Each structure stands twice: as structure tokens, then as C-alpha cells.
XYZ file of C-alpha atoms in Angstrom:
436
model
C -32.527 -3.858 16.122
C -34.152 -5.870 13.345
C -35.538 -9.271 13.927
C -34.220 -10.235 10.628
C -31.078 -12.469 10.655
C -28.911 -10.823 7.886
C -26.253 -12.865 5.998
C -22.595 -12.000 6.011
C -23.022 -11.372 2.116
C -26.239 -9.199 2.511
C -24.913 -7.136 5.301
C -21.609 -6.250 2.966
C -23.627 -5.938 -0.217
C -25.854 -3.517 1.426
C -22.503 -1.393 2.773
C -20.985 -1.476 -0.755
C -24.176 -0.396 -2.296
C -24.156 2.854 -0.155
C -20.509 3.552 -0.066
C -19.380 5.592 -3.324
C -15.754 6.452 -4.074
C -14.330 9.753 -3.007
C -14.574 12.553 -5.804
C -11.151 12.706 -7.494
C -8.599 15.718 -6.821
C -5.362 17.103 -8.067
C -2.411 16.369 -5.801
C 1.257 16.991 -5.782
C 3.124 13.848 -5.921
C 4.419 13.542 -2.293
C 0.420 14.029 -1.392
C -0.692 11.569 -3.534
C 1.136 8.479 -1.904
C -1.396 5.667 -1.072
C -4.192 7.337 -3.553
C -5.562 5.602 -6.459
C -5.157 7.019 -10.058
C -8.345 8.180 -11.569
C -7.078 8.416 -15.122
C -4.234 6.831 -17.123
C -1.063 8.767 -17.282
C 0.585 8.751 -20.836
C 4.239 9.189 -21.057
C 5.123 12.730 -22.680
C 9.061 12.786 -22.505
C 11.198 9.802 -23.289
C 13.154 8.034 -20.482
C 15.950 8.616 -20.563
C 15.581 11.700 -22.705
C 19.055 10.937 -24.401
C 21.791 8.289 -24.979
C 23.707 8.569 -21.825
C 26.582 6.562 -20.060
C 25.879 3.856 -17.589
C 29.376 4.128 -16.393
C 32.363 6.459 -15.438
C 34.616 6.029 -18.231
C 35.561 7.134 -21.845
C 33.327 7.613 -24.597
C 34.848 6.100 -27.771
C 34.472 4.782 -31.259
C 34.565 1.123 -31.615
C 37.159 0.817 -34.560
C 39.623 2.712 -32.206
C 39.787 -0.050 -29.378
C 39.259 -3.314 -31.441
C 41.764 -5.671 -30.259
C 42.888 -3.465 -27.196
C 44.731 -5.261 -24.368
C 47.022 -4.314 -21.338
C 49.942 -5.490 -23.201
C 48.836 -3.821 -26.490
C 46.817 -0.630 -25.243
C 44.746 1.374 -27.798
C 46.142 4.893 -27.142
C 43.679 7.764 -27.662
C 43.576 11.629 -27.359
C 41.265 12.881 -24.716
C 39.279 15.772 -26.145
C 37.305 17.093 -23.080
C 34.958 15.951 -20.341
C 31.398 15.216 -20.294
C 29.657 15.448 -17.034
C 26.055 14.631 -16.063
C 23.862 17.405 -16.212
C 25.964 19.137 -19.122
C 24.891 19.491 -22.496
C 28.077 17.636 -23.571
C 30.824 18.755 -25.780
C 31.062 21.960 -27.543
C 28.919 21.943 -30.626
C 31.690 21.776 -33.105
C 33.255 18.656 -31.152
C 33.007 15.338 -32.436
C 34.824 12.100 -31.084
C 36.724 11.417 -34.028
C 39.276 8.701 -35.074
C 41.916 8.192 -32.386
C 40.153 10.525 -29.934
C 37.907 9.596 -26.728
C 35.999 12.071 -24.474
C 36.074 11.338 -20.437
C 32.534 10.805 -19.635
C 30.619 10.426 -16.174
C 27.777 8.197 -15.232
C 24.453 9.907 -16.653
C 26.196 12.287 -18.869
C 24.991 12.320 -22.526
C 27.063 10.549 -25.163
C 28.938 12.872 -27.320
C 28.621 12.969 -31.195
C 30.763 10.442 -32.916
C 31.179 8.089 -29.868
C 29.580 4.707 -30.338
C 30.244 3.128 -26.644
C 31.734 3.728 -23.367
C 34.969 1.799 -21.975
C 34.513 1.823 -18.193
C 37.505 3.707 -16.315
C 38.574 0.564 -14.995
C 39.501 -0.935 -18.161
C 41.889 2.117 -18.681
C 44.756 3.903 -17.008
C 42.292 6.794 -16.201
C 44.976 8.907 -18.283
C 47.966 8.512 -15.687
C 50.189 6.707 -17.969
C 50.252 3.994 -15.442
C 48.534 0.688 -14.950
C 44.781 -0.139 -14.805
C 42.828 2.710 -12.985
C 40.594 1.661 -9.979
C 38.633 5.230 -10.387
C 38.526 8.395 -12.016
C 40.443 11.422 -10.437
C 37.974 14.530 -9.563
C 38.233 17.237 -12.123
C 38.682 19.628 -9.477
C 41.972 17.616 -8.437
C 43.146 16.695 -11.696
C 41.553 18.771 -14.638
C 44.143 17.943 -17.060
C 42.749 14.285 -17.043
C 40.208 15.942 -19.571
C 43.102 16.177 -21.959
C 46.247 14.208 -22.921
C 45.998 10.786 -23.740
C 44.126 7.368 -22.459
C 45.425 3.902 -22.663
C 42.523 1.525 -23.220
C 43.032 -2.027 -22.218
C 39.987 -3.680 -23.394
C 37.686 -3.502 -26.580
C 33.903 -2.960 -26.460
C 31.092 -3.799 -28.766
C 28.727 -0.852 -30.000
C 26.293 0.524 -27.424
C 28.392 -1.100 -24.600
C 27.604 0.728 -21.149
C 25.210 3.105 -22.951
C 21.617 3.528 -21.916
C 19.680 4.198 -25.168
C 17.087 7.261 -25.413
C 13.651 5.550 -24.776
C 14.902 2.203 -23.703
C 12.780 2.629 -20.368
C 9.619 4.353 -21.979
C 8.783 6.172 -25.080
C 6.653 9.176 -25.431
C 2.936 7.855 -25.820
C 3.555 4.692 -23.712
C 1.386 4.265 -20.948
C 3.216 4.847 -17.727
C 0.231 4.168 -15.148
C -3.392 2.715 -15.694
C -6.178 4.136 -13.948
C -6.814 2.321 -10.881
C -3.063 2.068 -9.777
C -2.315 2.839 -6.089
C 0.311 5.368 -6.118
C 3.428 4.022 -3.896
C 7.099 4.908 -3.909
C 8.171 3.271 -7.310
C 4.907 5.022 -8.867
C 5.985 8.354 -7.683
C 9.638 7.736 -8.878
C 8.269 6.871 -12.195
C 5.863 10.089 -12.205
C 8.669 12.491 -11.268
C 11.243 10.856 -13.745
C 8.584 11.412 -16.745
C 7.924 15.152 -15.496
C 4.779 14.789 -13.931
C 4.180 17.154 -10.835
C 0.785 16.492 -10.285
C -1.629 13.604 -10.377
C -5.529 13.231 -10.461
C -6.430 10.851 -7.686
C -8.974 9.844 -5.090
C -7.792 10.878 -1.858
C -7.209 8.459 0.793
C -10.449 8.122 3.013
C -10.667 9.699 6.486
C -11.650 7.114 9.067
C -12.296 8.036 12.483
C -12.252 4.942 14.984
C -13.720 5.274 18.417
C -14.376 2.566 20.971
C -16.926 3.115 23.812
C -17.337 1.666 27.462
C -16.904 3.111 30.808
C -14.690 0.337 31.938
C -11.963 1.349 29.166
C -8.597 2.743 30.249
C -5.975 4.044 27.906
C -2.653 1.817 27.822
C -0.176 3.601 30.098
C -2.707 4.517 32.941
C -3.406 2.312 36.309
C -6.138 -0.099 36.205
C -8.708 -0.405 38.996
C -11.422 -2.513 39.745
C -13.626 -3.775 36.698
C -11.433 -1.770 34.238
C -9.710 -3.125 31.089
C -7.209 -1.386 28.494
C -8.974 -0.014 25.197
C -7.193 -2.104 22.840
C -9.887 -1.888 19.948
C -9.512 1.686 19.052
C -5.701 0.938 18.750
C -6.093 -2.240 16.652
C -8.716 -0.767 14.241
C -7.154 2.539 13.844
C -3.857 0.496 12.652
C -6.296 -1.632 10.565
C -7.722 1.542 8.871
C -4.126 2.745 8.197
C -3.336 -0.729 6.684
C -6.159 -0.609 4.463
C -4.971 2.632 2.791
C -6.846 5.143 4.975
C -5.908 8.342 6.895
C -7.080 7.339 10.585
C -7.887 9.233 13.558
C -8.355 7.570 16.983
C -10.603 9.004 19.630
C -10.080 7.867 22.756
C -12.804 5.714 24.802
C -16.293 7.493 25.055
C -18.026 6.510 28.373
C -21.542 4.656 28.440
C -23.524 7.905 28.245
C -25.709 8.071 24.800
C -25.673 12.098 24.585
C -21.835 12.134 25.095
C -21.424 9.622 22.435
C -23.762 11.390 19.927
C -21.838 14.694 20.461
C -18.659 13.084 20.213
C -19.356 11.431 16.864
C -21.062 14.866 15.494
C -17.634 16.608 16.452
C -15.909 14.129 14.427
C -17.945 14.285 11.492
C -15.975 17.211 9.986
C -12.826 15.091 9.694
C -14.618 11.672 8.488
C -15.112 10.104 5.360
C -16.426 6.970 7.281
C -16.873 6.451 11.199
C -16.285 3.357 12.907
C -17.541 2.570 16.639
C -16.696 -0.648 18.556
C -18.707 -1.651 21.257
C -22.282 -0.937 22.839
C -24.254 -2.811 19.842
C -25.439 -5.748 21.574
C -28.932 -6.247 23.667
C -27.494 -5.257 27.176
C -28.708 -2.247 29.380
C -25.754 -0.185 28.740
C -25.329 -0.745 24.790
C -24.820 2.807 24.456
C -24.207 2.953 20.683
C -27.363 1.468 19.860
C -29.096 3.888 22.179
C -27.523 6.912 21.032
C -27.782 6.213 17.036
C -31.001 3.963 16.816
C -32.825 7.457 16.771
C -30.387 9.204 14.526
C -32.321 10.078 11.654
C -30.818 11.444 8.087
C -33.719 13.705 6.821
C -32.970 14.235 3.202
C -31.575 10.739 2.767
C -34.157 7.626 2.137
C -33.391 4.989 4.479
C -30.839 7.223 6.207
C -30.045 6.893 10.007
C -28.049 3.813 11.580
C -29.799 0.421 11.507
C -28.834 -2.184 14.246
C -28.656 -5.914 13.001
C -28.205 -9.334 13.885
C -25.710 -11.491 11.492
C -25.391 -15.052 10.957
C -21.739 -15.152 11.715
C -19.654 -15.970 14.740
C -17.629 -13.797 15.811
C -19.685 -10.593 15.597
C -23.241 -11.226 15.483
C -24.414 -7.638 16.297
C -23.654 -5.159 13.637
C -25.068 -1.720 12.967
C -24.634 0.228 9.528
C -25.912 3.374 8.485
C -25.294 7.028 7.627
C -25.248 10.248 9.706
C -24.829 13.939 9.373
C -25.376 16.406 6.601
C -22.987 14.751 4.228
C -24.545 11.441 5.003
C -21.117 9.745 6.211
C -21.286 6.203 6.489
C -21.092 4.640 9.843
C -20.254 0.945 10.842
C -20.939 0.196 14.350
C -18.750 -2.996 15.323
C -19.090 -5.267 18.375
C -16.854 -4.525 21.593
C -15.085 -7.832 21.806
C -11.750 -7.421 20.389
C -11.643 -10.587 18.008
C -15.279 -9.781 17.122
C -14.436 -6.077 16.245
C -11.229 -7.097 14.198
C -12.923 -9.746 12.176
C -15.827 -7.472 11.453
C -13.330 -4.811 10.466
C -11.858 -7.313 7.952
C -15.017 -8.302 6.671
C -16.945 -5.077 6.513
C -14.848 -1.926 7.053
C -11.835 -2.666 5.082
C -14.060 -3.302 1.832
C -15.937 0.084 2.580
C -12.488 1.992 3.038
C -11.147 0.279 -0.428
C -14.457 1.136 -2.049
C -14.122 5.001 -1.029
C -10.532 4.708 -2.540
C -11.999 3.509 -6.011
C -10.237 0.313 -6.295
C -11.674 -2.233 -8.343
C -10.700 -5.311 -5.832
C -11.834 -4.329 -2.405
C -11.377 -8.014 -1.049
C -8.477 -9.497 0.678
C -6.922 -12.297 -1.220
C -8.314 -15.889 -0.566
C -6.774 -19.307 -0.967
C -8.016 -22.978 -0.154
C -5.865 -24.944 2.397
C -5.756 -28.102 4.168
C -6.691 -28.067 7.942
C -3.774 -28.951 9.670
C -5.218 -29.826 13.303
C -5.322 -32.709 15.645
C -9.068 -32.603 15.901
C -12.148 -31.384 14.013
C -13.237 -27.752 14.053
C -16.743 -27.467 15.058
C -18.976 -24.626 14.223
C -22.736 -23.753 15.131
C -25.307 -24.430 12.364
C -26.668 -21.512 10.365
C -23.792 -19.346 11.249
C -20.643 -18.749 9.078
C -17.783 -19.068 11.205
C -14.223 -17.170 10.995
C -11.412 -18.803 12.774
C -7.986 -17.386 13.549
C -5.119 -19.648 11.651
C -1.737 -19.280 10.361
C -1.329 -20.270 6.616
C 1.629 -21.934 5.220
C 1.302 -21.409 1.331
C 4.287 -23.643 0.469
C 2.421 -26.621 2.184
C -1.010 -25.589 1.458
C -2.336 -25.950 4.813
C -3.700 -23.606 7.671
C -3.569 -24.418 11.268
C -5.880 -22.861 13.747
C -4.592 -20.531 16.561
C -6.241 -20.312 19.965
C -9.974 -21.002 20.367
C -13.155 -19.631 19.187
C -13.301 -17.292 21.962
C -14.240 -13.322 20.677
C -12.024 -12.306 23.557
C -8.632 -13.962 22.658
C -6.567 -11.091 21.655
C -3.297 -12.892 22.056
C -4.281 -15.972 19.622
C -5.410 -13.163 17.131
C -1.780 -11.687 16.954
C -0.484 -14.836 16.006
C -2.736 -15.291 12.955
C -2.151 -14.424 9.519
C -5.328 -15.824 8.254
C -9.095 -16.247 8.976
C -10.509 -19.955 8.474
C -14.245 -19.688 6.884
C -16.547 -22.272 7.899
C -19.720 -21.923 5.991
C -23.214 -21.832 7.515
C -23.985 -25.260 6.602
C -21.002 -27.104 7.899
C -20.980 -27.822 11.628
C -17.510 -29.914 11.389
C -14.233 -29.617 9.656
C -12.092 -32.764 9.996
C -8.306 -32.433 9.674
C -7.048 -32.740 5.968
C -10.282 -31.326 4.616
C -10.064 -28.240 2.392
C -11.256 -24.820 3.630
C -11.415 -21.350 2.392
C -9.090 -18.790 3.989
C -8.803 -15.092 3.907
C -5.270 -13.863 3.777
C -4.520 -11.248 6.366
C -0.755 -10.482 5.440
């Protein structure tokens, strides 16, 4: 471990200078969810591709229903059905004076028609009062013929979705750098894109170390605790946009750990370990990885550092294996591990995705507390807090101890106390990192 004290920013800059976005690949739409577009997607087909009805009803000419009412309905001759998915009326059929075509939602507006009258504004072809709904074609095919009484007038274009009213050919559908979520997949499918070129979601392998760790659900015996870090950090990696693989806790044996990590490299774009990075006699990550070289990569291998931060002073970073896979070694205390993940691993994952902004949003908020917050001189402290955006305040949650998992679960922000500040008085503004 170097004797140099690194700042938080220096350590993060070193990580981001090393991590490169993953190579683009072409994926089918369902597989592209959560990925980042590499290039702009331009519309080739108008959406919608034709004028179509937004209601079940009757396609009519404006002049034919002018002044229509229940007392004096406009009586029109029904010349046929236009169903969604059909080409419309026959080529030689046009909605002419005194005529209407029964039309379904999404069906193309037939030639001659200027608007759609909802079926509820008509008698539905029954010769009776206002219709509640259209009778199914299979039950009453005669509904596509005969007469319909229209009880209300409409204006031109009423209940018609015009061709290209959503997007036109040549429009930018999605810009490069967009994350492909459900609405984006819907748009891509709607304009006919079956595949897109994206950067794949990074594969993150998370493993915790420590002979004292037991998997949840098993029985604890003397000196043992449950492994929470691997669960929390795997969830955090997924939340950041990665595909995450959790490896059960590895015992405090350097050879076992080294072999486990080497086995995992085949499915890892980044490896995250937690525990074993401090100065104790059993700090196995440091023991196992300090000697790991990266022969053809200048400066390769893993370097262990002390950072001017609290919690999270001991950190490790480097690259390992034939593909120079980035590895971040985080402390073992749960809060230290989680804070370190937010500050260093999450930005690395977002950089692998190719996102332009890799950082969590931040805000300024007034400290709402009964007493001043204290912080060690020369260290940047990250305290858990709850942020009230409406009030513009942040309230500390729990103490500064790096083992307080319960307080972490109640927090939605990190309160940042700069290196040169040793006390933050209530009512003072502070920077907060928003975790929500």
C-alpha cells in the first residue's frame, strides 16, 4: 500500500481515466433494454403511417352531419366496415354525400371521409336511441349496411389521428447516448426498428471476503456475521444499469481468493471485492492481489491506497487478467463499502455503459439537526441523510460509524463535509449526493 494519501477526486479520476466504454454491439430490441444507444436513430416511417380513427364510430363528411341532434338526427347510408388492420373500403368505394362507413379504432380513414363520429353519438344503426357501444361484426354483420342516425355534428379532423402527427420520416427518434427503456423500445418498434446498435450492459462480479461471513438463512455460530455486502453491492450494480453476478463469501485465504477471481474473469467487465483491504494480518485481498501483475499493461496490477475520506479510507484499484479487467477493492465495513461503491464503482459502471454523465445528481440543502456535525480535519466525510427537496433541507440519519447498516437503509442522500471543514452548524448549507 502506498504511503501517499490520495484525495477522493484523484482516486476517481484515476479510475475513470482507466475505464473505457464497452465496444458497441447490435442487439434485438428486447435484449437492448437498459443499454445505451451508440448512434442516432432516425425515423424512416411516419407514425402513424396513415390517417386513422381514434374512436369506434362512423367516418363521415362534415356537411352531412352539420346541425345534427337527437331530435333531428342526420340519417346516413352505411356503405361498409373499416376494421383495424384492413386496407379500408374497396378501391372504388368513397364516402359520398349522405353516406358513412362504420370504422374501428386504429382503422384507416376511408376516402371521402373528413371526420369520425363516435358510436356513442349515434344510434349504432339500430334505429333506436343513443348506442352505448358497437355490436360485434360477427353478431350483427348487417351493422355495416343500412342506415345510421347521427345525433351530433363534428368538425373536420375530429377523432382522426393524422399521418405523421407523432413523428415524420427524417425526424430524430432517439439521440445517441439515450438509455433504452420501455418507452424507447416501444418507439423503436413502432417505427419498424428490429435491432439497435448499443453498448452492452456491463457485467459486474461482486464478491465479499471474510471467514466470518455466513450466507443469510444459515445458522450463526460464535464470531460469525451474515454477509450483507455482496447482496447490497450486487443490488447497487444492477441499480446502476449493470448485469451483476454475486459470488458467495470467500474465506481468508489468498490462494482461494486469487483462484476465485481468476475463475470469474470470463464473465466480468469489472470485478468488485469487499473486505480485506486494510492493514490487518488477515487482509486477504491485499495479500492476494498486491503481487498480481498485468504483464503487458504498463502500471497494471492492483494498487492499494489510503484515501482522505471517511468512511472508506482503504481502497484498492487496478486491472487484472488477460483482458485487463478493472478491479475495485472496497473496504469491508458495510457503510464504507456502500459509500465507496457510490463514489467509485457506480461512475465506473456508467463509464463502461458510455453514458455522458456518470455521476449521481447533487443538490445544496440546509442542515436540519439538533447539533453541529463534526468531521475530521483533512478528510472528506460522507454522512447518511434524508433529503427533503421541497423544504430544501437534509437531516442526518444515524451516526458516522461505518458499521451502521440500519441507518443506511433509512437514508436517501449522502451529506458531503469537505476536507477543510470540521464542523457544520444547523441551518448551514451543504452539498448532498442524491441516492434515490
